[in-house]
CSV table of C-alpha atoms in Angstrom, one decimal:
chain,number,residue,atom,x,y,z
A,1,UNK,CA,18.9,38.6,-1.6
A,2,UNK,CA,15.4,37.5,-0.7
A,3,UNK,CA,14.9,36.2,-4.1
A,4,UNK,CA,18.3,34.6,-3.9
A,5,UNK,CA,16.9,32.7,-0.5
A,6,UNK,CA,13.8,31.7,-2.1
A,7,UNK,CA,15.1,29.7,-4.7
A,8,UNK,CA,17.5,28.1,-2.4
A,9,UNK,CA,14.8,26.9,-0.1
A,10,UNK,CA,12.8,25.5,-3.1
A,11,UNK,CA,15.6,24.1,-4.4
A,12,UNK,CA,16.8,22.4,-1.2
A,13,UNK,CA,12.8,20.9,-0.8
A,14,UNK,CA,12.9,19.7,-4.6
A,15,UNK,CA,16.1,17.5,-3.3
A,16,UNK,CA,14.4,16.2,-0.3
A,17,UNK,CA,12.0,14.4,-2.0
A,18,UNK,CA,12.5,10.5,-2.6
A,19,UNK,CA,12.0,8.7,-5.9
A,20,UNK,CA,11.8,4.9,-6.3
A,21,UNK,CA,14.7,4.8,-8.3
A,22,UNK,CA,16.7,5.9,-5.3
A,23,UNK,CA,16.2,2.2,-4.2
A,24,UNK,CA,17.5,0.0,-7.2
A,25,UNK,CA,20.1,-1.2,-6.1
A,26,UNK,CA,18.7,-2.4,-2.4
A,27,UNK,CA,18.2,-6.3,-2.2
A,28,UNK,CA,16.7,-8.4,-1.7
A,29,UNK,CA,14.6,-7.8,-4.5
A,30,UNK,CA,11.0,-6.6,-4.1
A,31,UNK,CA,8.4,-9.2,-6.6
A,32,UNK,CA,5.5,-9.1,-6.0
A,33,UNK,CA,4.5,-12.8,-7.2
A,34,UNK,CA,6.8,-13.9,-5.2
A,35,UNK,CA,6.3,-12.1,-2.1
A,36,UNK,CA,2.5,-11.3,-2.2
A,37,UNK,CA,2.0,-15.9,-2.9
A,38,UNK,CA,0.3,-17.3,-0.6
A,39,UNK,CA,-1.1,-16.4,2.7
A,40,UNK,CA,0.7,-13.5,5.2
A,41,UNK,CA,-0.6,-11.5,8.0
A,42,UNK,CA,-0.3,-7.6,8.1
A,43,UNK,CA,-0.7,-5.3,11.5
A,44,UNK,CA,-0.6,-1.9,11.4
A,45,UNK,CA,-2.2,1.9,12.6
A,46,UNK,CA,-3.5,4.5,11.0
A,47,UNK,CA,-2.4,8.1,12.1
A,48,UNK,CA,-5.0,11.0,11.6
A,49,UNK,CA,-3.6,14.5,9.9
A,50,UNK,CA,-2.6,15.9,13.2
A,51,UNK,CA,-0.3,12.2,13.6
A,52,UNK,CA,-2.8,11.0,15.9
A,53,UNK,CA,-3.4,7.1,16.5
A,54,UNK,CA,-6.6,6.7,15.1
A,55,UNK,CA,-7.0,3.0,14.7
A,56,UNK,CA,-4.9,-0.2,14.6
A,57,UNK,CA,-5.9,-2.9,12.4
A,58,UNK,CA,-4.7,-6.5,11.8
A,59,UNK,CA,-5.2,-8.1,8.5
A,60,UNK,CA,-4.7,-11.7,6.6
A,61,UNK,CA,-3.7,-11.4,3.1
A,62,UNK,CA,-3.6,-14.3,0.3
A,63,UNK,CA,-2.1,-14.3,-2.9
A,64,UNK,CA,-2.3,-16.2,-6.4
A,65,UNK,CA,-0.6,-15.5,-9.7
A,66,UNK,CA,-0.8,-17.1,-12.9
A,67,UNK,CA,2.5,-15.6,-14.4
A,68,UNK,CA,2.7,-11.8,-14.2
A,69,UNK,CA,-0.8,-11.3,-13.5
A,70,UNK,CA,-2.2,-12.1,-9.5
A,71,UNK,CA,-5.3,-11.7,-7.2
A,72,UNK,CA,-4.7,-10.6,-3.8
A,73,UNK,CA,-7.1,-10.8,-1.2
A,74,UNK,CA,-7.4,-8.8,1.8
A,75,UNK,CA,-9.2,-9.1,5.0
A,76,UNK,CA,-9.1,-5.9,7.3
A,77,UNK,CA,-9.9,-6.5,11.1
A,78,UNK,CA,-9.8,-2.8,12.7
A,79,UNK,CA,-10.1,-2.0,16.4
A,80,UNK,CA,-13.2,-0.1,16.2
A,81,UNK,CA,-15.3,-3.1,15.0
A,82,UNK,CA,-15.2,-2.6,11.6
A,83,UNK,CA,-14.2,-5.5,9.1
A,84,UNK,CA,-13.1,-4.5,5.1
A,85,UNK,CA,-11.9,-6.7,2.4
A,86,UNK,CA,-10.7,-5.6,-1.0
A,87,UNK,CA,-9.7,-7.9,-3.6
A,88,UNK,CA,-7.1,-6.5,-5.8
A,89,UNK,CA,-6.1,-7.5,-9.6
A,90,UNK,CA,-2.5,-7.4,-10.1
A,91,UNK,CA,-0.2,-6.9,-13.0
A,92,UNK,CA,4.0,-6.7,-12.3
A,93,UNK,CA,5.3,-6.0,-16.1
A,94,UNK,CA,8.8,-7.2,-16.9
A,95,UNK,CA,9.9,-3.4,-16.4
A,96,UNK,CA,8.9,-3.0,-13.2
A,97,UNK,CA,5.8,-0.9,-13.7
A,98,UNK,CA,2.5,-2.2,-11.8
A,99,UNK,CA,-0.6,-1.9,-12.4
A,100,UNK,CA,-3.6,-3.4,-10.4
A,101,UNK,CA,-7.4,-2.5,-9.8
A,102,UNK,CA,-9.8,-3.0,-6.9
A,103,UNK,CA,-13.6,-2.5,-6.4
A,104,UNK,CA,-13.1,0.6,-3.5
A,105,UNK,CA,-10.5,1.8,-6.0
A,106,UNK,CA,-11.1,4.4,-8.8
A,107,UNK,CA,-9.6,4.1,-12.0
A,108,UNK,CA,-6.1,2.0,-12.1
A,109,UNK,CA,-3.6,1.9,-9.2
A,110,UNK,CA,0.1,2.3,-11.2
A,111,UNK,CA,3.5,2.0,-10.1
A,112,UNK,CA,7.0,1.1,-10.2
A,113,UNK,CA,9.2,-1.8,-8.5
A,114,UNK,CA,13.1,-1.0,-8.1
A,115,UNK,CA,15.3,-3.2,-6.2
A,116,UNK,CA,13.4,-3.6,-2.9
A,117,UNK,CA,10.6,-1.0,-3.0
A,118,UNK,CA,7.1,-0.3,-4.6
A,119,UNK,CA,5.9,3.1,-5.2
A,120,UNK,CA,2.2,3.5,-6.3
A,121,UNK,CA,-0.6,5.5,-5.5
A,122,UNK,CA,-4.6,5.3,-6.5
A,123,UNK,CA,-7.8,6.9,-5.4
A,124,UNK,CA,-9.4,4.5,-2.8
A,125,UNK,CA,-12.6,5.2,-2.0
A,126,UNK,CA,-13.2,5.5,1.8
A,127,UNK,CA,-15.8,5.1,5.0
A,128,UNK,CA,-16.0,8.8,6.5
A,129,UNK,CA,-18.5,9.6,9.1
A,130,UNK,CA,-21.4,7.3,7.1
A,131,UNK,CA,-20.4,8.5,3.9
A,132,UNK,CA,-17.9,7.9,1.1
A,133,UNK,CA,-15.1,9.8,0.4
A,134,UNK,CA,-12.1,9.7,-1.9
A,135,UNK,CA,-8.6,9.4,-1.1
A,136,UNK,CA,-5.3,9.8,-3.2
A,137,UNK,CA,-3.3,6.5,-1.4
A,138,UNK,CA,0.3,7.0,-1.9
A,139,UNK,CA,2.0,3.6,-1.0
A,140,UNK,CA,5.8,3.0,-0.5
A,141,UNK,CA,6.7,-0.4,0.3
A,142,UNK,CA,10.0,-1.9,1.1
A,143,UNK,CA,11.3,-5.3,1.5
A,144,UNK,CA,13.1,-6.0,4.6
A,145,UNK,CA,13.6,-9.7,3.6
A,146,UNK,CA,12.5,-12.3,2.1
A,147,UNK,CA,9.5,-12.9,4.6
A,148,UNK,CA,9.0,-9.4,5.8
A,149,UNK,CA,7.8,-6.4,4.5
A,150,UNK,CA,7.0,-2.8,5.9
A,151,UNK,CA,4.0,-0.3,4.0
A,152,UNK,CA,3.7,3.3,4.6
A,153,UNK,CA,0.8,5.0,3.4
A,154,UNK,CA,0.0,9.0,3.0
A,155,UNK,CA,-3.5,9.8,2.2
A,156,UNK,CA,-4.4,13.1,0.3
A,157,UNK,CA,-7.7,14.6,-0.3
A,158,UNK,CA,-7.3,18.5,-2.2
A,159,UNK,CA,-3.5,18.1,-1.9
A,160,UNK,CA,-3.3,18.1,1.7
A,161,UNK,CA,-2.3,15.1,3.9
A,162,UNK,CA,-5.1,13.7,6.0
A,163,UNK,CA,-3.7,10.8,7.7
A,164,UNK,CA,-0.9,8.1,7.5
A,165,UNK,CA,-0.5,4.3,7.5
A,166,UNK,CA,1.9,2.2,8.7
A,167,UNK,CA,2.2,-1.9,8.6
A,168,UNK,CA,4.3,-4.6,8.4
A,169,UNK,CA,3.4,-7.3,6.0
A,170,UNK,CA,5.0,-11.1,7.2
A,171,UNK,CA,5.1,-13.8,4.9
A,172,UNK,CA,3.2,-17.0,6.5
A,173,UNK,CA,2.4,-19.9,3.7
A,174,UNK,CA,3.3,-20.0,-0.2
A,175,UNK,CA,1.2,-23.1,0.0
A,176,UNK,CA,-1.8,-21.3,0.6
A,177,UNK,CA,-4.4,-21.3,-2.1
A,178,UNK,CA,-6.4,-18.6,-0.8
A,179,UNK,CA,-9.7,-20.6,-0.8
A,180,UNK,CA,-10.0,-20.2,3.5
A,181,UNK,CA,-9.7,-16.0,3.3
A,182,UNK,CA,-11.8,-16.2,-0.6
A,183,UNK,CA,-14.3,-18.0,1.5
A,184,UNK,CA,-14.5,-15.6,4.5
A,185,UNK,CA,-14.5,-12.6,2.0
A,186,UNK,CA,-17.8,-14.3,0.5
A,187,UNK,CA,-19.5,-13.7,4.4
A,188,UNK,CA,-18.4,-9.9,5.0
């Protein structure tokens, strides 16, 4: 009997987990050279491992993509003072996967678009107490439409989750050639 209500409970948290597929056929449809074009604005909060506000942050995001490979550039403004940028290098094969890297991120960041999410995760290396630590970053983000987006975050460091991140991402200006937030990344 108790072995009988062991597997049961694994089984029932193996089928509570989400997968990206489960979203394929939720439109509109999540690309992110069309979506991340051009200049948006992101505010969000991070939540420490006991779901404690920690900090909320606002941020201005610009994108440019030649095809199926883009630059996105961020500009972080938090409430404690502190101002990060991170300039990511994008790839969104015809598949779906996605691929990108970033100088506070180790290795490759990869993923999978379907219908109107992103999964992917990375290591990001992070600001802790005057050092640098790393995180696994495991980032779900879904489409709302086609000017709005909202990210959620977990952060893991030796399996366990030690804080969350939440944003929404709104589309401002497809015009925008990023050359205003390349510009004030150059002076951070």
């Amino acid at each position: 009997m108790r072995r009988l209500i062991c597997i049961s409970a694994v089984a029932m948290l193996a089928g509570c987990s989400q997968s990206v597929t489960d979203y394929q056929s939720q439109t509109p449809v999540l690309a992110l050279n069309t979506f991340f074009n051009g200049h948006s604005q992101a505010f969000g909060v991070v939540h420490d491992w006991q779901g404690k506000q920690s900090v909320r942050f606002t941020a201005q995001l610009c994108g440019s993509w030649q095809g199926q490979q883009g630059d996105l550039y961020e500009v972080f403004d938090f409430s404690d003072g502190r101002v990060e940028k991170r300039h990511w290098r994008l790839t969104q094969y015809p598949d779906g996967r996605v691929s990108g890297t970033a100088s506070d991120v180790s290795g490759e960041a990869s993923g999978q678009l379907a219908g109107n999410t992103l999964y992917w995760q990375y290591q990001l290396n992070l600001m802790y107490q005057g050092d640098t630590t790393e995180v696994k970053v495991k980032d779900w983000l879904y489409l709302i439409d086609n000017n709005n987006l909202i990210n959620r975050s977990t952060l893991h460091k030796f399996g366990l989750t030690v804080g969350e991140i939440t944003l929404a991402i709104q589309k401002l200006d497809t015009d925008d050639d990023c050359t205003a937030l390349k510009q004030k990344m150059a002076g951070i």
